[in-house]
mmCIF file of C-alpha atoms in Angstrom:
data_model
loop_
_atom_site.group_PDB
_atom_site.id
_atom_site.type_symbol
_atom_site.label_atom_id
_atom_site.label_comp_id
_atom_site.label_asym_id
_atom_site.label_seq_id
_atom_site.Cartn_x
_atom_site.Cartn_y
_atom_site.Cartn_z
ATOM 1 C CA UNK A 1 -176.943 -46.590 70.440
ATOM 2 C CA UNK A 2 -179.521 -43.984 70.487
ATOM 3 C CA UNK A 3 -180.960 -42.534 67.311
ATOM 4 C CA UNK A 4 -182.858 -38.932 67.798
ATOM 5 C CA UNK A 5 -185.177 -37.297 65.308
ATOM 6 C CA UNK A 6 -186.664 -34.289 65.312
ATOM 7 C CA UNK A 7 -189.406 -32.560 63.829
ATOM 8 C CA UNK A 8 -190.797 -29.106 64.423
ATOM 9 C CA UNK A 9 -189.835 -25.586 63.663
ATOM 10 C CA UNK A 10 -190.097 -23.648 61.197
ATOM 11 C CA UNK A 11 -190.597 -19.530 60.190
ATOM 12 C CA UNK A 12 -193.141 -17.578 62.544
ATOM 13 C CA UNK A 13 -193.911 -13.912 63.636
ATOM 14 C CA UNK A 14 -192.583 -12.501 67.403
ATOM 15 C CA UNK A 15 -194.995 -13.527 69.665
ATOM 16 C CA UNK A 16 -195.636 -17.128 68.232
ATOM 17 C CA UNK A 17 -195.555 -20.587 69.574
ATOM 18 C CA UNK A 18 -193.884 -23.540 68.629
ATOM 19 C CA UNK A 19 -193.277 -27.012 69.886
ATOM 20 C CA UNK A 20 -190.749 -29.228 69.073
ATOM 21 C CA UNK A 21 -190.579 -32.843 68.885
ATOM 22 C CA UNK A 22 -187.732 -35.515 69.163
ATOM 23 C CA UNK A 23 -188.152 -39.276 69.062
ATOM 24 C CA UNK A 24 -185.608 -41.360 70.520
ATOM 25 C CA UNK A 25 -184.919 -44.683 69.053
ATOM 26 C CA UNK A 26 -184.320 -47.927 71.802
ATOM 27 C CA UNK A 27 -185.643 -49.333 74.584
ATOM 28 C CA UNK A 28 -183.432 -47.419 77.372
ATOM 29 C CA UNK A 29 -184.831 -44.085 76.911
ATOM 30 C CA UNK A 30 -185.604 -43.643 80.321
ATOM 31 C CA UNK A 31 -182.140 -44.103 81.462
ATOM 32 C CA UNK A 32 -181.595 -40.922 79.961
ATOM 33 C CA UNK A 33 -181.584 -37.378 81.288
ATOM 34 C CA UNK A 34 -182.683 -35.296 77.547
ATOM 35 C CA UNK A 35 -181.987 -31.739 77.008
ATOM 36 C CA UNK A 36 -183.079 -28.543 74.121
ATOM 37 C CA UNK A 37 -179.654 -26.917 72.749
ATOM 38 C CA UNK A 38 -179.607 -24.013 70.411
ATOM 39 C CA UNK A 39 -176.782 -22.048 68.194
ATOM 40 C CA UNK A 40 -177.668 -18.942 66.898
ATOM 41 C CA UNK A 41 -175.316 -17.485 64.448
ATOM 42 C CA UNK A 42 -171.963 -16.604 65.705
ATOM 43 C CA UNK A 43 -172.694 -17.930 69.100
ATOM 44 C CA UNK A 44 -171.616 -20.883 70.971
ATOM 45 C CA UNK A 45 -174.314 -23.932 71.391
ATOM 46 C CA UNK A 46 -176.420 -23.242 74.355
ATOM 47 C CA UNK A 47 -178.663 -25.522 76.314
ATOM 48 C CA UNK A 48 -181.934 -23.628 76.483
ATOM 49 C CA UNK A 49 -184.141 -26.530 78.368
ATOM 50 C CA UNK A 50 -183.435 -29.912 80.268
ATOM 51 C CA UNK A 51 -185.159 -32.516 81.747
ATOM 52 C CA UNK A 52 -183.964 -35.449 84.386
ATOM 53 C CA UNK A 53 -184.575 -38.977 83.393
ATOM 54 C CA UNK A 54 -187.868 -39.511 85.413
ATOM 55 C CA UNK A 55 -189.295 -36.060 84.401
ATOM 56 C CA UNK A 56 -189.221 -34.980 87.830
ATOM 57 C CA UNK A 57 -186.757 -31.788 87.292
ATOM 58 C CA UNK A 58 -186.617 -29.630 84.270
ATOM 59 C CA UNK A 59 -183.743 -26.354 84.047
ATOM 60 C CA UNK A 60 -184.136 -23.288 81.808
ATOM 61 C CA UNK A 61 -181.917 -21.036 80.871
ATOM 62 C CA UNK A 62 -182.921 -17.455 82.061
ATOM 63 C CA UNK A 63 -183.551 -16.667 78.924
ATOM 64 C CA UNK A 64 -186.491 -18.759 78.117
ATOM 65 C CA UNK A 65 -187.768 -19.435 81.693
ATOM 66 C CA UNK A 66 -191.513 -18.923 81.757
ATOM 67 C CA UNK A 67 -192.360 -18.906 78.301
ATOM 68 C CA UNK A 68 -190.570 -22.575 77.207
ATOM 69 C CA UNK A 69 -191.696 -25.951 78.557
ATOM 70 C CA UNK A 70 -189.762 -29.213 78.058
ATOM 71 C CA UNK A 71 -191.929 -32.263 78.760
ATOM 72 C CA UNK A 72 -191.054 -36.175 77.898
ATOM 73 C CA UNK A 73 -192.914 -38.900 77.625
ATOM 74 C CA UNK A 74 -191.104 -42.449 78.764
ATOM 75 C CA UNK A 75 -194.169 -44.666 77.478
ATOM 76 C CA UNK A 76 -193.688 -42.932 73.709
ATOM 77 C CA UNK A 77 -189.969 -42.463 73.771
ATOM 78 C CA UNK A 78 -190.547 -38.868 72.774
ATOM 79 C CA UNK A 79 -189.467 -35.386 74.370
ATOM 80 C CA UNK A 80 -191.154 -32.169 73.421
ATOM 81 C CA UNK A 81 -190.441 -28.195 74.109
ATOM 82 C CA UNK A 82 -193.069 -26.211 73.399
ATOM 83 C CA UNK A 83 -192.010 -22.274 73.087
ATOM 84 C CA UNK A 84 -194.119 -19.589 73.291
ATOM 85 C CA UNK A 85 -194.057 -16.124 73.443
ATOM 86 C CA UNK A 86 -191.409 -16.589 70.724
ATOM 87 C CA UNK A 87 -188.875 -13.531 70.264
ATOM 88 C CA UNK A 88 -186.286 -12.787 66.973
ATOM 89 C CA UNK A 89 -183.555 -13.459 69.559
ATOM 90 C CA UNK A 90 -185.224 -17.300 69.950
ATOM 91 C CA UNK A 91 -183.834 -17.600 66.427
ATOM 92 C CA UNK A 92 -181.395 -20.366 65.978
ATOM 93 C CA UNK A 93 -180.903 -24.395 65.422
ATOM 94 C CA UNK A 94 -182.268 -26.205 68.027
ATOM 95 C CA UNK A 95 -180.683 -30.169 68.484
ATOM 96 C CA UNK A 96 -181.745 -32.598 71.106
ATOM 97 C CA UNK A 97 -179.811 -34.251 72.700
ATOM 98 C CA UNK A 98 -179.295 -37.319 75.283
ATOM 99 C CA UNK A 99 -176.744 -38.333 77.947
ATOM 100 C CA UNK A 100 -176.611 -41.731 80.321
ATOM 101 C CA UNK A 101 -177.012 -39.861 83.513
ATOM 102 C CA UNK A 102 -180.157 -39.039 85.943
ATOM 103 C CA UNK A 103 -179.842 -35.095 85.871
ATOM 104 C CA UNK A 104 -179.371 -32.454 83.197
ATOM 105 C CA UNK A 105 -176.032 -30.983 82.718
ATOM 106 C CA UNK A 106 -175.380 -27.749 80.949
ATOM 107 C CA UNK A 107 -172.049 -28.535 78.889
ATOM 108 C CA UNK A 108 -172.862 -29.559 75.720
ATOM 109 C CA UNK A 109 -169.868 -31.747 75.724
ATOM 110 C CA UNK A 110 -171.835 -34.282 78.436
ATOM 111 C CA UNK A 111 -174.241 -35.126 75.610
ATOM 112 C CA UNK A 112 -173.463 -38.263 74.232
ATOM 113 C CA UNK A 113 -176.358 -38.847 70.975
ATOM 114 C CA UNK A 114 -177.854 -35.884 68.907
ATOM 115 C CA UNK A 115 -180.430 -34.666 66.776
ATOM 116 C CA UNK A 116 -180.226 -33.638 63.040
ATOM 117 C CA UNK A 117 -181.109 -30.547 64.427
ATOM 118 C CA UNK A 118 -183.757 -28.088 63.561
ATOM 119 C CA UNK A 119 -184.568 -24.549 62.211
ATOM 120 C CA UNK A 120 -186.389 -22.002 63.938
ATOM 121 C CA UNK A 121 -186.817 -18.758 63.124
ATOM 122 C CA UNK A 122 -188.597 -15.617 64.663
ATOM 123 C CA UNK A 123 -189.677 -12.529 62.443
ATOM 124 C CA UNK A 124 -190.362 -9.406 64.064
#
């Protein structure tokens, strides 16, 4: 059993940063590959940012590539996506979220422990 919180978020103008925090409960956190999903209103849960087990690989969606950065540390149990550059269209909930495997998979549906997820909004 894994337990994930999250803290972060929040309201902020286009062209903001924010960084995002998730603590992982256990001592097996490092046998698991951690990924940054959002749903936006009336759109399907998307995985925005992963990151492998070791921290050796990291995906982005096209979307965010360049301006996110997901980064974990294994000694504090704790994974972190910092945005910048933020645009209206970053609006949504963002959940981490954990699976047992080495890599990062896309399908939200391979992600086995969750967040209580986490507002983030974008003004223009």
């Amino acid at each position: 059993q894994v337990q994930l919180v999250q803290s972060g978020g929040g309201l902020v103008q286009a062209g903001d940063s924010l960084r995002l925090s998730c603590a992982a409960s256990g001592r097996t956190f490092s046998s698991y590959a951690m990924g940054w999903f959002r749903r936006a209103p009336g759109k399907e849960r998307e995985l925005v940012a992963g990151i492998s087990r070791s921290g050796d690989n990291a995906y982005y969606a096209s979307s965010v590539q360049g301006r996110f950065t997901i980064s974990r540390d294994n000694a504090k149990n704790t994974v972190t996506l910092q945005m910048n550059s933020l645009k209206p269209e970053d609006t949504a909930v963002y959940y981490c979220a954990c699976r047992l495997s080495t890599g990062v998979g896309v399908s939200p549906q391979s992600y086995t422990y969750w967040g209580q997820g986490t507002q983030v909004t974008v003004s223009s």
